[in-house]
PDB file of C-alpha atoms in Angstrom:
ATOM      1  CA  MET I   1     114.446 113.300 107.551  1.00 78.00           C
ATOM      2  CA  PRO I   2     112.909 115.600 104.899  1.00 90.00           C
ATOM      3  CA  PHE I   3     109.192 116.350 105.211  1.00 96.00           C
ATOM      4  CA  THR I   4     107.458 117.098 101.913  1.00 95.00           C
ATOM      5  CA  SER I   5     104.053 118.294 103.166  1.00 96.00           C
ATOM      6  CA  GLU I   6     102.223 119.093 106.389  1.00 96.00           C
ATOM      7  CA  GLN I   7      98.600 119.515 107.467  1.00 96.00           C
ATOM      8  CA  ARG I   8      96.695 119.726 110.723  1.00 96.00           C
ATOM      9  CA  LEU I   9      93.662 117.410 110.756  1.00 96.00           C
ATOM     10  CA  ASP I  10      90.402 118.566 112.318  1.00 93.00           C
ATOM     11  CA  ASP I  11      91.079 116.661 115.537  1.00 91.00           C
ATOM     12  CA  GLY I  12      94.447 118.383 115.962  1.00 93.00           C
ATOM     13  CA  VAL I  13      96.568 115.479 114.710  1.00 96.00           C
ATOM     14  CA  LEU I  14      99.595 116.678 112.727  1.00 96.00           C
ATOM     15  CA  GLU I  15     100.058 114.744 109.483  1.00 97.00           C
ATOM     16  CA  ARG I  16     103.376 115.040 107.660  1.00 97.00           C
ATOM     17  CA  GLU I  17     104.485 113.272 104.514  1.00 98.00           C
ATOM     18  CA  PHE I  18     108.165 112.429 104.190  1.00 97.00           C
ATOM     19  CA  ALA I  19     110.574 110.721 101.821  1.00 96.00           C
ATOM     20  CA  LEU I  20     113.525 108.484 102.593  1.00 95.00           C
ATOM     21  CA  GLY I  21     115.223 108.347  99.222  1.00 92.00           C
ATOM     22  CA  GLU I  22     112.644 106.739  96.911  1.00 92.00           C
ATOM     23  CA  ILE I  23     110.480 105.590  99.821  1.00 96.00           C
ATOM     24  CA  PRO I  24     107.460 107.802 100.659  1.00 97.00           C
ATOM     25  CA  GLY I  25     105.897 107.718 104.095  1.00 98.00           C
ATOM     26  CA  ILE I  26     103.504 109.498 106.446  1.00 98.00           C
ATOM     27  CA  LEU I  27     103.895 110.439 110.107  1.00 98.00           C
ATOM     28  CA  TRP I  28     100.994 111.349 112.388  1.00 97.00           C
ATOM     29  CA  THR I  29     101.610 112.879 115.821  1.00 96.00           C
ATOM     30  CA  PRO I  30      99.064 113.781 118.532  1.00 94.00           C
ATOM     31  CA  GLY I  31      98.036 117.405 118.628  1.00 86.00           C
ATOM     32  CA  SER I  32      98.342 117.777 122.386  1.00 75.00           C
ATOM     33  CA  ALA I  33     101.542 115.813 123.047  1.00 66.00           C
ATOM     34  CA  SER I  34     103.638 117.398 125.795  1.00 68.00           C
ATOM     35  CA  ALA I  35     106.345 114.721 125.764  1.00 82.00           C
ATOM     36  CA  PRO I  36     107.861 112.403 123.161  1.00 92.00           C
ATOM     37  CA  ALA I  37     105.137 109.992 122.073  1.00 94.00           C
ATOM     38  CA  PRO I  38     105.405 106.212 121.808  1.00 96.00           C
ATOM     39  CA  LEU I  39     105.383 105.113 118.159  1.00 97.00           C
ATOM     40  CA  ILE I  40     103.232 102.589 116.306  1.00 97.00           C
ATOM     41  CA  LEU I  41     104.391 101.494 112.848  1.00 98.00           C
ATOM     42  CA  LEU I  42     101.339 100.916 110.632  1.00 98.00           C
ATOM     43  CA  GLY I  43     101.764  97.970 108.280  1.00 96.00           C
ATOM     44  CA  HIS I  44      99.588  97.591 105.175  1.00 94.00           C
ATOM     45  CA  PRO I  45      99.489  95.560 101.938  1.00 92.00           C
ATOM     46  CA  GLY I  46     100.803  98.366  99.723  1.00 90.00           C
ATOM     47  CA  GLY I  47      99.513 101.423  97.898  1.00 92.00           C
ATOM     48  CA  LEU I  48      99.604 104.384 100.266  1.00 94.00           C
ATOM     49  CA  HIS I  49      97.088 106.424  98.276  1.00 93.00           C
ATOM     50  CA  LYS I  50      94.615 103.534  98.083  1.00 94.00           C
ATOM     51  CA  MET I  51      95.135 102.611 101.741  1.00 95.00           C
ATOM     52  CA  TYR I  52      95.152 106.193 103.041  1.00 96.00           C
ATOM     53  CA  PRO I  53      91.538 106.300 104.359  1.00 95.00           C
ATOM     54  CA  ARG I  54      92.114 103.220 106.498  1.00 93.00           C
ATOM     55  CA  LEU I  55      95.616 104.258 107.548  1.00 96.00           C
ATOM     56  CA  VAL I  56      94.611 107.759 108.644  1.00 97.00           C
ATOM     57  CA  ALA I  57      91.647 106.342 110.584  1.00 95.00           C
ATOM     58  CA  ARG I  58      93.982 103.950 112.406  1.00 94.00           C
ATOM     59  CA  ALA I  59      96.490 106.738 113.040  1.00 96.00           C
ATOM     60  CA  ARG I  60      93.871 109.112 114.434  1.00 95.00           C
ATOM     61  CA  HIS I  61      92.498 106.384 116.672  1.00 93.00           C
ATOM     62  CA  ALA I  62      96.020 105.773 117.985  1.00 94.00           C
ATOM     63  CA  ALA I  63      96.733 109.499 118.396  1.00 94.00           C
ATOM     64  CA  ALA I  64      93.639 109.858 120.589  1.00 92.00           C
ATOM     65  CA  GLU I  65      95.419 107.518 123.020  1.00 92.00           C
ATOM     66  CA  GLY I  66      98.690 109.475 122.865  1.00 93.00           C
ATOM     67  CA  PHE I  67     100.535 107.421 120.243  1.00 95.00           C
ATOM     68  CA  ALA I  68     102.377 108.680 117.190  1.00 96.00           C
ATOM     69  CA  ALA I  69     101.915 106.543 114.080  1.00 97.00           C
ATOM     70  CA  ALA I  70     103.897 106.192 110.881  1.00 98.00           C
ATOM     71  CA  THR I  71     103.864 104.173 107.691  1.00 98.00           C
ATOM     72  CA  ILE I  72     105.936 103.771 104.525  1.00 98.00           C
ATOM     73  CA  GLU I  73     105.198 102.543 101.024  1.00 97.00           C
ATOM     74  CA  LEU I  74     106.060  98.927 100.272  1.00 96.00           C
ATOM     75  CA  PRO I  75     108.521  97.909  97.541  1.00 95.00           C
ATOM     76  CA  GLY I  76     106.756  97.525  94.206  1.00 94.00           C
ATOM     77  CA  SER I  77     103.635  99.414  95.345  1.00 94.00           C
ATOM     78  CA  GLY I  78     102.258 102.896  94.717  1.00 91.00           C
ATOM     79  CA  ASP I  79     104.628 104.836  92.483  1.00 91.00           C
ATOM     80  CA  ARG I  80     107.632 102.660  93.313  1.00 93.00           C
ATOM     81  CA  PRO I  81     109.211 100.517  90.558  1.00 93.00           C
ATOM     82  CA  ARG I  82     107.510  97.203  89.857  1.00 92.00           C
ATOM     83  CA  SER I  83     109.239  93.813  89.881  1.00 92.00           C
ATOM     84  CA  ALA I  84     108.349  91.589  86.940  1.00 95.00           C
ATOM     85  CA  ALA I  85     108.920  88.487  89.076  1.00 94.00           C
ATOM     86  CA  ALA I  86     106.620  89.771  91.820  1.00 93.00           C
ATOM     87  CA  GLU I  87     103.918  90.720  89.324  1.00 94.00           C
ATOM     88  CA  GLN I  88     104.043  87.224  87.815  1.00 95.00           C
ATOM     89  CA  ALA I  89     103.856  85.592  91.263  1.00 94.00           C
ATOM     90  CA  ARG I  90     100.900  87.830  92.183  1.00 91.00           C
ATOM     91  CA  ALA I  91      99.130  86.857  88.952  1.00 95.00           C
ATOM     92  CA  ASP I  92      99.761  83.160  89.644  1.00 94.00           C
ATOM     93  CA  LEU I  93      98.364  83.553  93.179  1.00 91.00           C
ATOM     94  CA  ARG I  94      95.267  85.376  91.923  1.00 90.00           C
ATOM     95  CA  ARG I  95      94.673  82.708  89.278  1.00 93.00           C
ATOM     96  CA  ALA I  96      94.875  79.895  91.873  1.00 90.00           C
ATOM     97  CA  LEU I  97      92.480  81.687  94.258  1.00 86.00           C
ATOM     98  CA  GLU I  98      89.961  82.469  91.528  1.00 88.00           C
ATOM     99  CA  ALA I  99      90.020  78.850  90.389  1.00 89.00           C
ATOM    100  CA  GLY I 100      89.537  77.580  93.931  1.00 86.00           C
ATOM    101  CA  GLU I 101      92.795  75.629  93.733  1.00 88.00           C
ATOM    102  CA  PRO I 102      95.284  75.045  96.560  1.00 86.00           C
ATOM    103  CA  VAL I 103      97.981  77.735  96.559  1.00 88.00           C
ATOM    104  CA  ASP I 104     101.347  76.187  95.798  1.00 90.00           C
ATOM    105  CA  GLU I 105     104.021  77.005  98.383  1.00 93.00           C
ATOM    106  CA  GLU I 106     106.392  77.878  95.541  1.00 95.00           C
ATOM    107  CA  ILE I 107     104.083  80.729  94.480  1.00 95.00           C
ATOM    108  CA  VAL I 108     103.967  82.078  98.043  1.00 94.00           C
ATOM    109  CA  ASP I 109     107.757  81.904  98.314  1.00 96.00           C
ATOM    110  CA  ARG I 110     108.228  83.777  95.016  1.00 96.00           C
ATOM    111  CA  LEU I 111     105.806  86.515  96.052  1.00 95.00           C
ATOM    112  CA  VAL I 112     106.503  87.000  99.761  1.00 95.00           C
ATOM    113  CA  LEU I 113     110.166  86.221 100.472  1.00 97.00           C
ATOM    114  CA  PRO I 114     111.674  88.895  98.157  1.00 96.00           C
ATOM    115  CA  LEU I 115     109.165  91.428  99.513  1.00 96.00           C
ATOM    116  CA  VAL I 116     110.121  90.686 103.128  1.00 97.00           C
ATOM    117  CA  ASP I 117     113.838  90.739 102.323  1.00 97.00           C
ATOM    118  CA  LYS I 118     113.535  94.241 100.858  1.00 97.00           C
ATOM    119  CA  ALA I 119     110.796  95.754 103.040  1.00 97.00           C
ATOM    120  CA  VAL I 120     112.202  94.917 106.471  1.00 98.00           C
ATOM    121  CA  PRO I 121     115.503  96.833 106.027  1.00 98.00           C
ATOM    122  CA  GLU I 122     113.457  99.786 104.738  1.00 98.00           C
ATOM    123  CA  TRP I 123     111.214  99.708 107.817  1.00 98.00           C
ATOM    124  CA  ARG I 124     114.302  99.613 110.040  1.00 98.00           C
ATOM    125  CA  ALA I 125     115.813 102.594 108.213  1.00 97.00           C
ATOM    126  CA  ALA I 126     112.532 104.473 108.619  1.00 97.00           C
ATOM    127  CA  LEU I 127     112.557 103.629 112.317  1.00 97.00           C
ATOM    128  CA  ASP I 128     116.079 105.056 112.627  1.00 97.00           C
ATOM    129  CA  ALA I 129     114.874 108.327 111.106  1.00 97.00           C
ATOM    130  CA  LEU I 130     111.633 108.499 113.087  1.00 97.00           C
ATOM    131  CA  LEU I 131     113.300 107.897 116.444  1.00 96.00           C
ATOM    132  CA  SER I 132     115.734 110.726 115.718  1.00 96.00           C
ATOM    133  CA  LEU I 133     112.835 113.216 115.869  1.00 95.00           C
ATOM    134  CA  PRO I 134     112.430 114.983 119.229  1.00 94.00           C
ATOM    135  CA  GLU I 135     108.648 114.448 119.267  1.00 93.00           C
ATOM    136  CA  ILE I 136     108.996 110.648 118.927  1.00 95.00           C
ATOM    137  CA  GLY I 137     110.117 108.414 121.776  1.00 88.00           C
ATOM    138  CA  GLY I 138     110.075 104.748 122.533  1.00 81.00           C
ATOM    139  CA  PRO I 139     108.920 102.180 122.939  1.00 93.00           C
ATOM    140  CA  VAL I 140     107.744 101.092 119.492  1.00 97.00           C
ATOM    141  CA  GLY I 141     104.920  98.826 118.333  1.00 97.00           C
ATOM    142  CA  TYR I 142     104.056  97.363 114.942  1.00 98.00           C
ATOM    143  CA  ALA I 143     100.446  96.972 113.803  1.00 97.00           C
ATOM    144  CA  GLY I 144      98.884  95.483 110.690  1.00 89.00           C
ATOM    145  CA  GLY I 145     100.017  93.497 107.681  1.00 81.00           C
ATOM    146  CA  VAL I 146     101.655  92.065 105.586  1.00 92.00           C
ATOM    147  CA  ILE I 147     101.984  89.543 108.426  1.00 95.00           C
ATOM    148  CA  ALA I 148     105.250  88.091 107.069  1.00 96.00           C
ATOM    149  CA  ILE I 149     106.837  91.549 107.268  1.00 97.00           C
ATOM    150  CA  GLY I 150     105.596  92.003 110.822  1.00 97.00           C
ATOM    151  CA  LEU I 151     106.895  88.548 111.709  1.00 97.00           C
ATOM    152  CA  ARG I 152     110.404  89.323 110.413  1.00 97.00           C
ATOM    153  CA  LEU I 153     110.457  92.741 112.077  1.00 97.00           C
ATOM    154  CA  ALA I 154     109.368  91.251 115.403  1.00 97.00           C
ATOM    155  CA  ALA I 155     112.145  88.665 115.132  1.00 97.00           C
ATOM    156  CA  VAL I 156     115.048  90.955 114.181  1.00 97.00           C
ATOM    157  CA  GLU I 157     114.220  94.479 115.449  1.00 97.00           C
ATOM    158  CA  PRO I 158     114.905  94.840 119.202  1.00 96.00           C
ATOM    159  CA  ARG I 159     113.309  98.301 119.343  1.00 97.00           C
ATOM    160  CA  ILE I 160     109.858  96.824 118.662  1.00 97.00           C
ATOM    161  CA  SER I 161     108.308  95.929 122.012  1.00 97.00           C
ATOM    162  CA  ALA I 162     104.901  94.558 120.940  1.00 98.00           C
ATOM    163  CA  ALA I 163     103.073  93.732 117.712  1.00 98.00           C
ATOM    164  CA  LEU I 164      99.470  93.511 116.555  1.00 97.00           C
ATOM    165  CA  LEU I 165      99.442  91.273 113.494  1.00 97.00           C
ATOM    166  CA  PHE I 166      96.648  90.715 110.971  1.00 94.00           C
ATOM    167  CA  ALA I 167      96.572  87.123 109.700  1.00 92.00           C
ATOM    168  CA  GLY I 168      95.262  88.157 106.309  1.00 84.00           C
ATOM    169  CA  SER I 169      98.070  87.160 103.934  1.00 88.00           C
ATOM    170  CA  PHE I 170     100.109  84.106 103.082  1.00 91.00           C
ATOM    171  CA  VAL I 171     103.315  83.269 104.963  1.00 94.00           C
ATOM    172  CA  PRO I 172     106.024  81.003 103.529  1.00 94.00           C
ATOM    173  CA  ARG I 173     106.461  77.844 105.564  1.00 93.00           C
ATOM    174  CA  THR I 174     110.193  78.567 105.583  1.00 94.00           C
ATOM    175  CA  MET I 175     109.475  81.544 107.878  1.00 96.00           C
ATOM    176  CA  PHE I 176     107.930  79.418 110.632  1.00 96.00           C
ATOM    177  CA  GLU I 177     111.356  78.966 112.210  1.00 96.00           C
ATOM    178  CA  GLU I 178     111.615  82.772 112.434  1.00 97.00           C
ATOM    179  CA  ALA I 179     108.213  82.815 114.139  1.00 97.00           C
ATOM    180  CA  ARG I 180     109.632  80.605 116.889  1.00 97.00           C
ATOM    181  CA  GLN I 181     112.248  83.305 117.539  1.00 97.00           C
ATOM    182  CA  VAL I 182     109.592  85.976 118.181  1.00 98.00           C
ATOM    183  CA  THR I 183     109.295  86.579 121.938  1.00 97.00           C
ATOM    184  CA  ILE I 184     107.571  89.969 122.237  1.00 98.00           C
ATOM    185  CA  PRO I 185     103.880  90.228 123.247  1.00 98.00           C
ATOM    186  CA  LEU I 186     101.575  89.565 120.281  1.00 98.00           C
ATOM    187  CA  HIS I 187      97.932  90.302 119.534  1.00 97.00           C
ATOM    188  CA  VAL I 188      96.846  88.482 116.355  1.00 97.00           C
ATOM    189  CA  LEU I 189      93.625  89.122 114.421  1.00 95.00           C
ATOM    190  CA  LEU I 190      92.093  86.455 112.194  1.00 94.00           C
ATOM    191  CA  GLN I 191      89.039  86.842 109.971  1.00 93.00           C
ATOM    192  CA  TRP I 192      87.523  83.356 110.040  1.00 93.00           C
ATOM    193  CA  ASP I 193      86.074  83.529 106.511  1.00 92.00           C
ATOM    194  CA  ASP I 194      88.914  85.443 104.859  1.00 89.00           C
ATOM    195  CA  GLU I 195      88.624  84.591 101.187  1.00 81.00           C
ATOM    196  CA  GLY I 196      92.295  85.303 100.451  1.00 77.00           C
ATOM    197  CA  ASN I 197      93.900  83.611 103.435  1.00 83.00           C
ATOM    198  CA  ASP I 198      94.669  80.053 104.484  1.00 86.00           C
ATOM    199  CA  ARG I 199      92.947  79.704 107.870  1.00 91.00           C
ATOM    200  CA  GLN I 200      94.850  76.589 108.927  1.00 92.00           C
ATOM    201  CA  LEU I 201      98.170  78.177 107.991  1.00 92.00           C
ATOM    202  CA  ALA I 202      97.259  81.209 110.124  1.00 93.00           C
ATOM    203  CA  LEU I 203      96.440  78.950 113.086  1.00 96.00           C
ATOM    204  CA  ASP I 204      99.681  76.996 112.609  1.00 96.00           C
ATOM    205  CA  LEU I 205     101.645  80.249 112.491  1.00 96.00           C
ATOM    206  CA  PHE I 206     100.053  81.484 115.709  1.00 97.00           C
ATOM    207  CA  ASP I 207     100.995  78.198 117.358  1.00 97.00           C
ATOM    208  CA  ALA I 208     104.587  78.593 116.110  1.00 97.00           C
ATOM    209  CA  PHE I 209     105.189  82.041 117.614  1.00 98.00           C
ATOM    210  CA  GLY I 210     107.572  81.778 120.562  1.00 97.00           C
ATOM    211  CA  SER I 211     105.991  84.590 122.586  1.00 97.00           C
ATOM    212  CA  LYS I 212     104.887  83.733 126.119  1.00 96.00           C
ATOM    213  CA  GLU I 213     102.153  86.375 125.811  1.00 97.00           C
ATOM    214  CA  LYS I 214     100.165  85.930 122.623  1.00 98.00           C
ATOM    215  CA  THR I 215      96.454  86.355 122.001  1.00 97.00           C
ATOM    216  CA  LEU I 216      94.419  85.292 118.961  1.00 97.00           C
ATOM    217  CA  ASN I 217      91.147  87.134 118.275  1.00 95.00           C
ATOM    218  CA  ALA I 218      89.118  85.361 115.580  1.00 94.00           C
ATOM    219  CA  ASN I 219      86.048  87.114 114.184  1.00 94.00           C
ATOM    220  CA  MET I 220      83.489  85.949 111.655  1.00 94.00           C
ATOM    221  CA  GLY I 221      83.573  87.606 108.252  1.00 92.00           C
ATOM    222  CA  GLY I 222      85.789  88.222 105.264  1.00 90.00           C
ATOM    223  CA  HIS I 223      89.074  90.047 104.799  1.00 87.00           C
ATOM    224  CA  THR I 224      87.714  93.583 105.181  1.00 85.00           C
ATOM    225  CA  GLY I 225      85.221  92.768 107.932  1.00 87.00           C
ATOM    226  CA  VAL I 226      87.391  93.352 110.994  1.00 90.00           C
ATOM    227  CA  PRO I 227      85.030  94.695 113.698  1.00 90.00           C
ATOM    228  CA  GLN I 228      85.552  98.291 114.796  1.00 88.00           C
ATOM    229  CA  PHE I 229      85.944  97.245 118.418  1.00 90.00           C
ATOM    230  CA  GLU I 230      89.232  95.574 117.500  1.00 92.00           C
ATOM    231  CA  GLY I 231      90.693  99.076 117.195  1.00 88.00           C
ATOM    232  CA  ASP I 232      89.929  99.669 120.866  1.00 89.00           C
ATOM    233  CA  ASN I 233      91.345  96.257 121.736  1.00 93.00           C
ATOM    234  CA  GLY I 234      94.511  97.142 119.863  1.00 92.00           C
ATOM    235  CA  ASN I 235      94.902 100.445 121.696  1.00 91.00           C
ATOM    236  CA  ARG I 236      94.481  98.692 125.040  1.00 93.00           C
ATOM    237  CA  PHE I 237      97.094  96.134 124.008  1.00 96.00           C
ATOM    238  CA  PHE I 238      99.594  98.843 123.086  1.00 96.00           C
ATOM    239  CA  ALA I 239      98.762 100.884 126.197  1.00 94.00           C
ATOM    240  CA  ARG I 240      99.881  97.917 128.294  1.00 95.00           C
ATOM    241  CA  HIS I 241     103.166  97.498 126.471  1.00 94.00           C
ATOM    242  CA  LEU I 242     104.171 100.923 125.128  1.00 92.00           C
ATOM    243  CA  LYS I 243     103.279 103.228 128.021  1.00 80.00           C
TER     244      LYS I 243
END
């Protein structure tokens, strides 16, 4: 697993950028780890450079509790090649939202299903590489969005023991059957007034998950208004299931 850069942050966290073929990623490990650290995979909506401030804050918060954290760039985001079909679907979605129109399921399918089909194998390949490092141990958690990617990973990847999912993006109805196959502990965040999310769909998806332990935390506010205390709640959730 080739690392392309390395820096020590002011709280002692070691940040290393890496590349898996064309896929860039970042790994953060606690500065005082004396044993292999449990790993949290940090999901995001794409654009590592744009998302970096939020990702590094999440990683440092996790490292303070003894977790390593890692993320990779999504297909079609950052400097990765764009898909004309995905760009058209994204434009159609944006146009529907701006017009206040219902979002057609066909648009969601065109945008999300190809992304999930490509991103999930890449996350699993990254997990193979990360778990081969001596400083990384199990178990593994997944935190963040795109929620459809987290859903698929939770359903097919046995090395993921728990997931914190952000209900802030559309999920194809065809994936609800996969949600019923998810059995790991789940902690789901929902912003009640999320301007870019279908609240009822998010509630239906939570109901569909097959996990015996699943918690939904709904907070007032828009997409970017997740309260800071949810970071502490997330760390407590992972402490129960990854340590």
